[in-house]
CSV table of C-alpha atoms and ligand atoms in Angstrom, one decimal:
chain,number,residue,atom,x,y,z
A,927,MET,CA,18.9,-6.1,29.4
A,928,ILE,CA,18.4,-8.7,26.7
A,929,LYS,CA,15.0,-10.5,26.0
A,930,LYS,CA,15.0,-13.6,23.6
A,931,TYR,CA,12.0,-14.2,21.1
A,932,ASP,CA,11.9,-16.5,18.3
A,933,LEU,CA,10.8,-13.8,15.7
A,934,ILE,CA,11.2,-10.0,15.4
A,935,ILE,CA,9.1,-7.7,13.4
A,936,VAL,CA,10.0,-3.9,13.1
A,937,GLY,CA,7.4,-1.8,12.2
A,938,GLY,CA,3.5,-2.3,13.3
A,939,GLY,CA,1.7,-1.1,10.3
A,940,ILE,CA,-0.5,-3.4,8.4
A,941,MET,CA,2.2,-5.2,6.8
A,942,ALA,CA,3.6,-6.3,10.2
A,943,SER,CA,0.2,-7.3,11.6
A,944,SER,CA,-1.0,-9.2,8.5
A,945,LEU,CA,2.5,-10.9,9.2
A,946,ALA,CA,2.1,-11.8,12.8
A,947,TYR,CA,-1.7,-12.6,12.5
A,948,ASN,CA,-1.0,-14.9,9.2
A,949,LEU,CA,1.8,-16.7,11.4
A,950,ARG,CA,-0.1,-17.4,14.2
A,951,LYS,CA,-3.3,-18.6,12.5
A,952,ASP,CA,-1.3,-21.1,10.5
A,953,GLY,CA,0.2,-22.4,13.3
A,954,TYR,CA,3.7,-20.7,14.0
A,955,THR,CA,4.0,-21.3,17.5
A,956,GLY,CA,7.1,-19.2,18.2
A,957,SER,CA,7.4,-16.3,20.5
A,958,ILE,CA,6.6,-12.8,18.3
A,959,VAL,CA,7.6,-9.8,19.4
A,960,VAL,CA,6.3,-6.6,17.4
A,961,PHE,CA,7.9,-2.8,17.6
A,962,GLU,CA,6.2,0.2,16.8
A,963,LYS,CA,7.6,3.4,17.6
A,964,ASP,CA,4.2,5.4,16.8
A,965,ARG,CA,1.5,4.3,19.2
A,966,MET,CA,-1.3,6.3,17.6
A,967,TYR,CA,0.3,5.5,13.9
A,968,GLU,CA,0.2,9.2,13.3
A,969,TYR,CA,2.7,9.7,10.5
A,970,SER,CA,2.6,5.6,9.5
A,971,SER,CA,1.5,5.2,6.0
A,972,THR,CA,-1.7,2.8,6.5
A,973,PRO,CA,-3.8,5.2,8.2
A,974,ARG,CA,-2.7,8.0,5.6
A,975,CYS,CA,-3.8,6.0,2.6
A,976,TYR,CA,-6.8,6.2,0.3
A,977,GLY,CA,-7.6,2.3,0.9
A,978,GLY,CA,-8.2,1.5,-2.9
A,979,PHE,CA,-7.7,-1.9,-4.3
A,980,ARG,CA,-8.0,-3.3,-7.7
A,981,GLN,CA,-7.0,-5.7,-9.7
A,982,THR,CA,-5.8,-4.3,-12.7
A,983,PHE,CA,-2.0,-4.3,-13.0
A,984,SER,CA,0.1,-5.8,-15.6
A,985,ILE,CA,2.5,-8.2,-13.6
A,986,PRO,CA,1.1,-11.8,-12.6
A,987,GLY,CA,2.7,-11.4,-9.1
A,988,ASN,CA,1.0,-8.3,-8.6
A,989,ILE,CA,-2.4,-9.8,-10.0
A,990,GLN,CA,-2.3,-12.6,-8.0
A,991,MET,CA,-1.5,-10.6,-4.5
A,992,SER,CA,-4.3,-8.2,-5.5
A,993,LYS,CA,-6.9,-11.2,-6.3
A,994,LEU,CA,-5.9,-13.3,-3.0
A,995,SER,CA,-6.2,-9.8,-0.8
A,996,LEU,CA,-9.5,-9.1,-2.2
A,997,GLN,CA,-11.1,-12.4,-1.3
A,998,VAL,CA,-9.4,-11.8,2.3
A,999,LEU,CA,-10.9,-8.1,2.3
A,1000,LYS,CA,-14.3,-9.2,0.6
A,1001,ASN,CA,-14.7,-11.9,3.7
A,1002,PHE,CA,-13.1,-9.6,6.3
A,1003,GLU,CA,-16.2,-8.6,8.2
A,1004,LYS,CA,-17.4,-12.1,9.1
A,1005,GLU,CA,-13.8,-14.0,9.2
A,1006,MET,CA,-12.1,-11.4,11.3
A,1007,ALA,CA,-15.2,-10.7,13.8
A,1008,LEU,CA,-14.6,-11.0,17.6
A,1009,ASP,CA,-16.6,-12.0,20.2
A,1010,ASP,CA,-19.3,-11.4,17.9
A,1011,GLU,CA,-18.4,-7.9,17.1
A,1012,PRO,CA,-18.2,-7.9,13.1
A,1013,ALA,CA,-14.8,-6.4,11.7
A,1014,VAL,CA,-16.3,-3.5,9.8
A,1015,ILE,CA,-13.6,-2.1,7.3
A,1016,ASP,CA,-16.2,0.1,5.2
A,1017,PHE,CA,-15.4,-2.4,2.5
A,1018,LYS,CA,-17.3,-0.8,-1.1
A,1019,GLN,CA,-17.0,-2.1,-4.6
A,1020,HIS,CA,-17.6,0.7,-6.9
A,1021,GLY,CA,-15.0,-0.2,-9.2
A,1022,TYR,CA,-11.8,1.5,-10.7
A,1023,LEU,CA,-12.3,3.4,-14.2
A,1024,TYR,CA,-9.3,4.2,-16.3
A,1025,LEU,CA,-9.9,6.9,-18.6
A,1026,ALA,CA,-7.3,6.5,-21.8
A,1027,ASN,CA,-6.3,8.7,-24.9
A,1028,GLU,CA,-4.8,6.4,-27.9
A,1029,GLN,CA,-1.4,5.9,-26.5
A,1030,ALA,CA,-2.5,5.0,-22.7
A,1031,LEU,CA,-5.3,2.6,-24.2
A,1032,SER,CA,-2.7,0.7,-26.4
A,1033,LEU,CA,-1.0,-0.1,-22.9
A,1034,LEU,CA,-4.1,-0.7,-20.9
A,1035,LYS,CA,-5.7,-3.3,-23.4
A,1036,GLU,CA,-2.2,-5.2,-23.8
A,1037,ASN,CA,-2.6,-5.5,-19.8
A,1038,MET,CA,-5.8,-6.7,-20.0
A,1039,LYS,CA,-5.0,-9.5,-21.9
A,1040,VAL,CA,-2.6,-10.6,-18.9
A,1041,GLN,CA,-5.5,-9.6,-16.4
A,1042,LYS,CA,-8.2,-11.9,-18.4
A,1043,SER,CA,-5.9,-14.6,-18.3
A,1044,TYR,CA,-6.1,-14.6,-14.5
A,1045,ASP,CA,-9.8,-14.2,-14.6
A,1046,VAL,CA,-10.1,-10.6,-13.6
A,1047,ASN,CA,-13.6,-9.1,-14.4
A,1048,VAL,CA,-12.1,-6.2,-16.5
A,1049,GLN,CA,-14.1,-4.4,-19.5
A,1050,LEU,CA,-13.1,-2.3,-22.3
A,1051,LEU,CA,-15.4,0.9,-22.7
A,1052,THR,CA,-16.0,3.1,-25.9
A,1053,PRO,CA,-16.2,7.1,-24.8
A,1054,GLU,CA,-19.9,6.6,-25.0
A,1055,GLU,CA,-20.0,3.7,-22.5
A,1056,THR,CA,-17.6,5.7,-20.3
A,1057,LYS,CA,-20.0,8.7,-20.4
A,1058,SER,CA,-23.1,6.4,-19.7
A,1059,LEU,CA,-21.5,4.8,-16.8
A,1060,VAL,CA,-20.5,8.7,-15.3
A,1061,PRO,CA,-22.6,11.0,-17.0
A,1062,GLU,CA,-20.7,14.3,-15.3
A,1063,LEU,CA,-17.4,13.2,-17.4
A,1064,ASN,CA,-16.3,14.7,-20.2
A,1065,VAL,CA,-15.3,12.1,-22.9
A,1066,ASP,CA,-14.2,14.1,-26.0
A,1067,ASP,CA,-10.4,13.4,-25.5
A,1068,LEU,CA,-10.9,10.0,-24.7
A,1069,ALA,CA,-10.0,6.7,-26.9
A,1070,GLY,CA,-11.9,4.6,-24.2
A,1071,ALA,CA,-11.8,3.2,-20.8
A,1072,VAL,CA,-10.8,0.2,-18.9
A,1073,PHE,CA,-13.2,-0.7,-16.0
A,1074,ASP,CA,-12.2,-2.9,-13.2
A,1075,VAL,CA,-15.4,-4.2,-11.9
A,1076,GLU,CA,-14.3,-5.6,-8.6
A,1077,GLY,CA,-12.2,-2.6,-7.6
A,1078,GLY,CA,-12.8,-0.3,-4.7
A,1079,ASN,CA,-12.4,1.1,-1.1
A,1080,ALA,CA,-12.0,-0.1,2.3
A,1081,ASP,CA,-10.7,1.8,5.5
A,1082,PRO,CA,-7.2,1.0,5.9
A,1083,TYR,CA,-6.7,2.2,9.8
A,1084,SER,CA,-9.8,-0.2,10.7
A,1085,VAL,CA,-8.0,-3.4,8.8
A,1086,LEU,CA,-5.0,-2.7,10.5
A,1087,GLN,CA,-6.9,-2.3,14.0
A,1088,TRP,CA,-8.5,-5.7,13.0
A,1089,TYR,CA,-5.0,-7.3,12.3
A,1090,VAL,CA,-3.6,-6.1,15.5
A,1091,ARG,CA,-6.2,-7.3,17.7
A,1092,HIS,CA,-6.2,-10.4,16.5
A,1093,ALA,CA,-2.5,-10.8,16.8
A,1094,LYS,CA,-2.5,-9.8,20.4
A,1095,ARG,CA,-5.1,-12.2,21.1
A,1096,LEU,CA,-2.9,-14.8,19.2
A,1097,GLY,CA,0.1,-13.9,21.8
A,1098,VAL,CA,2.1,-11.5,19.5
A,1099,GLU,CA,3.7,-9.1,21.9
A,1100,TYR,CA,3.3,-5.3,20.6
A,1101,VAL,CA,6.2,-3.3,21.9
A,1102,TYR,CA,5.7,0.6,21.5
A,1103,GLU,CA,9.3,1.6,21.5
A,1104,LYS,CA,11.6,2.9,18.9
A,1105,VAL,CA,14.0,0.3,17.4
A,1106,GLN,CA,17.4,2.0,17.1
A,1107,ALA,CA,19.5,-0.4,15.1
A,1108,LEU,CA,19.4,-4.0,13.6
A,1109,LEU,CA,22.2,-6.2,15.4
A,1110,THR,CA,24.1,-9.2,13.7
A,1111,ASP,CA,26.6,-11.3,14.9
A,1112,GLY,CA,29.1,-9.3,13.1
A,1113,LEU,CA,29.6,-12.0,10.0
A,1114,HIS,CA,26.0,-13.0,8.2
A,1115,GLN,CA,23.6,-13.9,11.0
A,1116,VAL,CA,21.0,-11.1,12.2
A,1117,LYS,CA,20.8,-11.3,15.8
A,1118,GLY,CA,17.9,-9.1,17.0
A,1119,VAL,CA,17.8,-5.1,17.5
A,1120,LYS,CA,18.6,-2.5,19.7
A,1121,LEU,CA,15.9,0.0,21.2
A,1122,GLU,CA,16.3,3.6,21.7
A,1123,THR,CA,16.2,2.8,25.5
A,1124,GLY,CA,18.8,0.5,25.1
A,1125,ALA,CA,17.6,-2.6,25.8
A,1126,GLU,CA,18.4,-5.4,23.5
A,1127,TYR,CA,15.9,-8.0,22.2
A,1128,HIS,CA,17.5,-11.0,20.2
A,1129,ALA,CA,15.8,-13.5,17.7
A,1130,PRO,CA,17.5,-15.8,15.2
A,1131,ILE,CA,14.5,-14.1,12.5
A,1132,VAL,CA,14.3,-10.2,12.0
A,1133,VAL,CA,11.6,-9.1,9.5
A,1134,ASN,CA,11.7,-5.6,8.3
A,1135,ALA,CA,8.4,-4.1,7.6
A,1136,ALA,CA,9.4,-0.6,8.8
A,1137,GLY,CA,7.5,1.1,5.8
A,1138,ALA,CA,8.8,4.3,4.6
A,1139,TRP,CA,11.8,4.0,7.0
A,1140,SER,CA,12.7,0.4,6.3
A,1141,GLY,CA,15.9,1.7,4.4
A,1142,GLU,CA,17.0,4.1,7.1
A,1143,ILE,CA,17.0,1.1,9.5
A,1144,SER,CA,18.1,-1.5,7.1
A,1145,LYS,CA,21.5,0.7,6.7
A,1146,THR,CA,21.9,0.5,10.7
A,1147,MET,CA,23.4,-3.0,10.0
A,1148,GLY,CA,24.9,-2.2,6.7
A,1149,VAL,CA,22.6,-3.9,4.6
A,1150,ASP,CA,21.1,-1.2,2.0
A,1151,ILE,CA,17.9,-2.0,0.3
A,1152,PRO,CA,16.5,0.7,-2.2
A,1153,VAL,CA,13.5,2.1,-0.1
A,1154,ARG,CA,13.0,5.6,0.7
A,1155,PRO,CA,10.2,8.0,1.5
A,1156,TYR,CA,8.2,9.7,-0.9
A,1157,ARG,CA,5.8,12.0,0.0
A,1158,LYS,CA,2.3,12.2,-1.5
A,1159,GLN,CA,-1.1,14.3,-1.0
A,1160,VAL,CA,-4.6,13.6,-0.9
A,1161,TYR,CA,-7.4,16.4,-1.0
A,1162,CYS,CA,-10.9,16.1,0.5
A,1163,VAL,CA,-13.4,18.5,-1.5
A,1164,ASP,CA,-17.1,19.4,-1.3
A,1165,LEU,CA,-18.6,20.2,-5.0
A,1166,ALA,CA,-21.2,22.9,-5.5
A,1167,VAL,CA,-22.9,20.5,-7.9
A,1168,PRO,CA,-22.4,16.4,-6.6
A,1169,PHE,CA,-22.0,13.7,-8.6
A,1170,LYS,CA,-25.2,12.0,-9.0
A,1171,THR,CA,-24.0,8.6,-8.1
A,1172,ASP,CA,-21.2,6.9,-6.1
A,1173,ILE,CA,-18.7,7.3,-8.9
A,1174,PRO,CA,-16.0,4.5,-9.5
A,1175,PHE,CA,-12.0,5.2,-8.7
A,1176,VAL,CA,-11.3,7.2,-11.8
A,1177,PHE,CA,-7.7,7.2,-12.8
A,1178,ASP,CA,-7.3,10.2,-15.6
A,1179,TYR,CA,-4.6,9.8,-18.1
A,1180,LEU,CA,-4.2,13.4,-17.4
A,1181,GLY,CA,-2.7,13.1,-13.7
A,1182,THR,CA,-5.4,13.3,-11.6
A,1183,TYR,CA,-7.4,10.4,-9.5
A,1184,PHE,CA,-10.4,10.8,-7.7
A,1185,GLN,CA,-13.6,9.0,-5.8
A,1186,GLY,CA,-16.5,10.1,-4.0
A,1187,GLU,CA,-20.2,10.3,-3.3
A,1188,GLY,CA,-22.3,13.4,-3.8
A,1189,LEU,CA,-20.7,16.4,-2.6
A,1190,LYS,CA,-17.7,14.8,-1.0
A,1191,VAL,CA,-14.7,13.9,-3.2
A,1192,ILE,CA,-11.2,12.8,-2.7
A,1193,ILE,CA,-8.2,13.6,-5.0
A,1194,GLY,CA,-4.8,12.8,-5.4
A,1195,SER,CA,-2.4,13.2,-8.3
A,1196,ARG,CA,0.0,11.0,-10.1
A,1197,GLU,CA,3.1,13.5,-10.0
A,1198,GLY,CA,3.9,16.8,-9.4
A,1199,SER,CA,6.8,19.4,-8.0
A,1200,ASN,CA,5.5,18.8,-4.3
A,1201,GLU,CA,5.2,15.0,-4.6
A,1202,THR,CA,8.7,14.7,-3.4
A,1203,GLU,CA,11.2,11.5,-3.7
A,1204,GLN,CA,13.2,11.8,-0.7
A,1205,GLN,CA,17.3,11.4,-1.7
A,1206,ASP,CA,18.2,10.1,1.5
A,1207,TYR,CA,16.7,8.5,4.3
A,1208,SER,CA,16.4,11.8,6.4
A,1209,PHE,CA,12.8,12.0,7.8
A,1210,ASN,CA,12.7,16.3,8.0
A,1211,PHE,CA,9.3,15.7,6.5
A,1212,ASP,CA,6.1,18.5,6.4
A,1213,PHE,CA,2.7,16.2,6.8
A,1214,THR,CA,0.8,19.2,6.3
A,1215,LEU,CA,-1.4,19.9,3.2
A,1216,ASP,CA,0.1,21.9,0.1
A,1217,ARG,CA,-2.8,24.1,-0.9
A,1218,SER,CA,-1.4,25.9,-3.8
A,1219,TYR,CA,-0.3,22.6,-5.6
A,1220,PHE,CA,-3.7,21.9,-5.3
A,1221,ASN,CA,-5.2,25.3,-6.5
A,1222,GLU,CA,-2.5,25.6,-9.4
A,1223,GLU,CA,-1.7,22.2,-10.8
A,1224,VAL,CA,-4.6,19.7,-9.7
A,1225,TRP,CA,-7.7,21.3,-10.0
A,1226,PRO,CA,-7.1,22.7,-13.6
A,1227,LEU,CA,-6.9,19.0,-14.6
A,1228,LEU,CA,-10.0,18.3,-12.4
A,1229,ALA,CA,-11.9,21.0,-14.2
A,1230,GLU,CA,-11.1,19.7,-17.7
A,1231,ARG,CA,-12.4,16.3,-16.8
A,1232,SER,CA,-15.6,17.3,-15.3
A,1233,PRO,CA,-17.8,20.8,-14.9
A,1234,ASN,CA,-18.7,19.3,-11.6
A,1235,PHE,CA,-15.2,20.4,-10.3
A,1236,ASP,CA,-15.6,24.1,-11.8
A,1237,GLN,CA,-16.9,25.0,-8.5
A,1238,LEU,CA,-15.3,23.4,-5.3
A,1239,LYS,CA,-14.1,24.0,-1.7
A,1240,LEU,CA,-10.8,22.0,-0.8
A,1241,GLU,CA,-11.9,21.1,2.8
A,1242,THR,CA,-9.0,19.3,4.1
A,1243,GLY,CA,-6.3,16.7,3.0
A,1244,TRP,CA,-3.4,15.6,4.3
A,1245,ALA,CA,0.4,14.1,3.1
A,1246,GLY,CA,1.7,10.9,3.8
A,1247,LEU,CA,4.7,8.4,3.0
A,1248,TYR,CA,5.0,5.8,0.1
A,1249,GLU,CA,7.6,3.0,1.0
A,1250,TYR,CA,8.9,3.8,-2.2
A,1251,ASN,CA,11.2,1.2,-4.3
A,1252,TYR,CA,13.2,3.4,-6.2
A,1253,ILE,CA,14.3,1.2,-8.5
A,1254,ASP,CA,11.4,-0.8,-9.9
A,1255,HIS,CA,8.4,0.6,-7.8
A,1256,ASN,CA,7.4,-2.8,-6.2
A,1257,ALA,CA,7.3,-4.8,-3.3
A,1258,ILE,CA,10.5,-6.4,-1.9
A,1259,ILE,CA,9.3,-9.4,0.0
A,1260,GLY,CA,11.4,-12.6,1.4
A,1261,LYS,CA,14.8,-13.8,2.6
A,1262,HIS,CA,17.8,-11.3,2.2
A,1263,PRO,CA,20.4,-13.4,0.4
A,1264,ASP,CA,23.5,-12.2,2.5
A,1265,MET,CA,22.3,-12.1,6.0
A,1266,ASN,CA,20.8,-15.1,7.2
A,1267,GLY,CA,17.6,-14.6,9.3
A,1268,TYR,CA,16.5,-11.2,7.8
A,1269,TYR,CA,13.3,-11.0,5.8
A,1270,LEU,CA,12.0,-7.9,3.9
A,1271,LEU,CA,8.4,-7.0,3.5
A,1272,THR,CA,8.3,-3.3,2.2
A,1273,GLY,CA,9.1,-1.2,-0.9
A,1274,PHE,CA,5.1,-1.5,-1.8
A,1275,SER,CA,5.3,2.1,-3.2
A,1276,GLY,CA,1.8,3.0,-3.0
A,1277,HIS,CA,0.1,-0.4,-3.5
A,1278,GLY,CA,0.6,-1.8,-0.1
A,1279,PHE,CA,-2.7,-1.9,1.4
A,1280,GLN,CA,-4.4,-3.6,-1.4
A,1281,GLN,CA,-1.3,-6.3,-1.2
A,1282,ALA,CA,-1.1,-6.6,2.9
A,1283,PRO,CA,-3.4,-9.4,3.5
A,1284,ALA,CA,-1.6,-11.6,0.6
A,1285,ALA,CA,2.0,-10.3,1.5
A,1286,GLY,CA,1.5,-11.0,5.1
A,1287,LYS,CA,0.2,-14.6,4.2
A,1288,ALA,CA,2.7,-15.4,1.5
A,1289,LEU,CA,5.7,-14.2,4.1
A,1290,SER,CA,4.4,-16.3,6.8
A,1291,GLU,CA,4.6,-18.9,4.5
A,1292,LEU,CA,8.0,-18.7,3.5
A,1293,ILE,CA,9.2,-18.5,7.2
A,1294,ARG,CA,7.0,-21.4,8.7
A,1295,LEU,CA,7.8,-23.6,6.0
A,1296,GLY,CA,10.6,-22.2,3.8
A,1297,LYS,CA,8.6,-22.0,0.7
A,1298,TYR,CA,5.6,-20.3,-0.7
A,1299,GLU,CA,2.5,-22.6,-0.9
A,1300,THR,CA,-0.5,-19.8,-1.8
A,1301,ILE,CA,1.0,-17.8,-4.3
A,1302,ASP,CA,5.1,-17.6,-5.6
A,1303,LEU,CA,6.5,-14.4,-4.5
A,1304,THR,CA,9.6,-15.5,-5.4
A,1305,PRO,CA,10.1,-12.7,-8.2
A,1306,PHE,CA,9.9,-10.2,-5.7
A,1307,SER,CA,13.2,-11.1,-4.0
A,1308,ILE,CA,15.7,-8.6,-3.4
A,1309,THR,CA,18.0,-10.8,-5.3
A,1310,ARG,CA,16.2,-9.4,-8.5
A,1311,PHE,CA,18.0,-6.3,-8.7
A,1312,ALA,CA,21.7,-7.9,-8.6
A,1313,GLU,CA,20.2,-10.7,-11.1
A,1314,ASN,CA,18.6,-7.8,-13.2
A,1315,GLN,CA,15.6,-9.5,-13.1
A,1316,LEU,CA,13.4,-6.3,-12.6
A,1317,LEU,CA,9.7,-6.1,-12.2
A,1318,LEU,CA,8.4,-3.6,-14.5
A,1319,GLU,CA,5.1,-2.9,-13.7
A,1320,SER,CA,3.3,-0.5,-15.9
A,1321,GLU,CA,0.2,0.2,-13.6
A,1322,VAL,CA,1.6,1.7,-10.9
A,1323,TYR,CA,0.8,5.7,-9.8
B,192,FAD,C1,-1.5,9.2,0.3
B,192,FAD,C2,-1.3,7.7,0.2
B,192,FAD,C3,-2.2,7.0,-0.4
B,192,FAD,C4,-2.1,5.6,-0.8
B,192,FAD,N1,-3.2,4.9,-1.1
B,192,FAD,C5,-3.3,3.6,-1.3
B,192,FAD,C6,-4.4,2.8,-2.0
B,192,FAD,O1,-5.3,3.4,-2.5
B,192,FAD,N2,-4.0,1.7,-2.1
B,192,FAD,C7,-2.9,0.9,-1.7
B,192,FAD,O2,-3.0,-0.3,-1.5
B,192,FAD,N3,-2.0,1.9,-1.2
B,192,FAD,C8,-2.1,2.9,-0.7
B,192,FAD,N4,-0.9,3.3,0.0
B,192,FAD,C9,0.0,2.5,0.2
B,192,FAD,C10,0.0,2.3,1.5
B,192,FAD,O3,-0.7,3.4,2.5
B,192,FAD,C11,1.1,1.5,2.1
B,192,FAD,O4,1.8,0.9,1.1
B,192,FAD,C12,0.8,0.5,3.2
B,192,FAD,O5,0.5,1.4,4.2
B,192,FAD,C13,2.2,0.3,3.9
B,192,FAD,O6,2.1,-0.4,5.0
B,192,FAD,P1,3.1,-0.9,6.0
B,192,FAD,O7,2.9,-1.2,7.1
B,192,FAD,O8,4.5,-1.2,5.1
B,192,FAD,O9,3.8,1.0,6.4
B,192,FAD,P2,3.4,1.8,7.8
B,192,FAD,O10,1.6,1.9,7.9
B,192,FAD,O11,4.0,3.2,7.6
B,192,FAD,O12,3.8,0.8,8.9
B,192,FAD,C14,5.4,0.6,9.4
B,192,FAD,C15,5.6,1.1,10.8
B,192,FAD,O13,6.8,0.9,11.3
B,192,FAD,C16,7.0,1.9,12.2
B,192,FAD,N5,8.2,2.3,12.1
B,192,FAD,C17,9.4,2.4,11.3
B,192,FAD,N6,10.6,2.6,11.7
B,192,FAD,C18,10.7,2.1,12.8
B,192,FAD,C19,11.4,1.9,13.8
B,192,FAD,N7,12.8,2.0,13.6
B,192,FAD,N8,11.1,1.1,15.1
B,192,FAD,C20,9.9,1.0,15.2
B,192,FAD,N9,8.7,1.0,14.6
B,192,FAD,C21,9.3,1.8,13.2
B,192,FAD,C22,6.3,3.1,11.7
B,192,FAD,O14,6.1,4.0,12.7
B,192,FAD,C23,5.0,2.5,10.9
B,192,FAD,O15,4.0,2.6,11.9
B,192,FAD,C24,-1.0,4.9,0.0
B,192,FAD,C25,-0.1,5.9,0.8
B,192,FAD,C26,-0.5,7.2,0.8
B,192,FAD,C27,0.6,7.8,1.6
């Protein structure tokens, strides 16, 4: 059985759904089908993500994507309302605070010049000013901090669901089946996909938005892309002594990050022994929480930063996967140069939630018009690896 469509998207997460929605919204009239293997999104990255957004990057393209996405998220509740139901996404702007020693601060200051040239509201703080923003912090070791005033959090699962609802309403079909292989004509033209059920769907355009699984699925048609799964953990703790205010999203140069209100704090760590990058595409992942890693590696760093972390209870937490571009840790967006009709929307390496609104919009333009209009994402093309034009972003964690 072969079904024909104009455009196929593999993966039904936030990237795929932002793209599908933007295509339709901007007037694409061809038929679109999205394949999602995990109907409840149990292991997908989007619902396992923090939902943090910030504009403090070092590369213009990342800043531009985050700026555009912020505008979308800011207006989401109103713009994406359906049948008078507001599109609630728990949008909060409590800021992003980067705590730095001398070495970290000099890099952050360099990046601030680029950020300010794009009108990002970013401030340099002395240790004393940092302490007055969050009085519970120990600032003795700090040379200063950088505050991204407009940064914050939203609920990624809600954003995803609103995109899905809109896309479906605009006629995009979602099929909850696993794509087993991408198909080609045997030469250099993508042909469609084969499902695990054996069914084939053909289309002249196939977009790989399969997140952490995108490297694995691309390999089925012999096209290697540098994206692998990378396991990351999130810890949710209750504090015996709460922070007095809704603290910003704090990035500590010591290696942790945390955000929360009162007793409840969410914590992550930048790296560590069990935050493992997979060396192949296999998926024998353990999605449960490694509590001993928190106790031994993360908690001591937190306690160094604030006495409020001295007494805490690790309530819960989870592991999820980054769709990790292991070469330069940035998105891979656009046409594949060696396979006609094959487009990539992957590799966001830990900042995909906040870039999905912009990336989906930009790729929809490239597909519909053959060029970018709103923001130029040409530097994010996969051709950069062969051309040695890597995107060396210093603010990815
Ligand atoms: C712990 C953690 C914290 C994070 N924090 C942040 C943050 O604060 N800010 C931020 O911007 N980003 C963050 N991220 C990153 C963010 O979650 C991802 O970049 C983003 O969700 C990627 O979206 P996606 O649609 O590409 O992936 P996904 O949501 O994983 O969607 C891809 C989908 O493809 C489906 N799929 C895969 N293979 C197939 C197949 N063969 N057939 C059919 N379907 C298939 C999967 O089931 C999946 O649902 C975090 C990630 C993690 C894990």
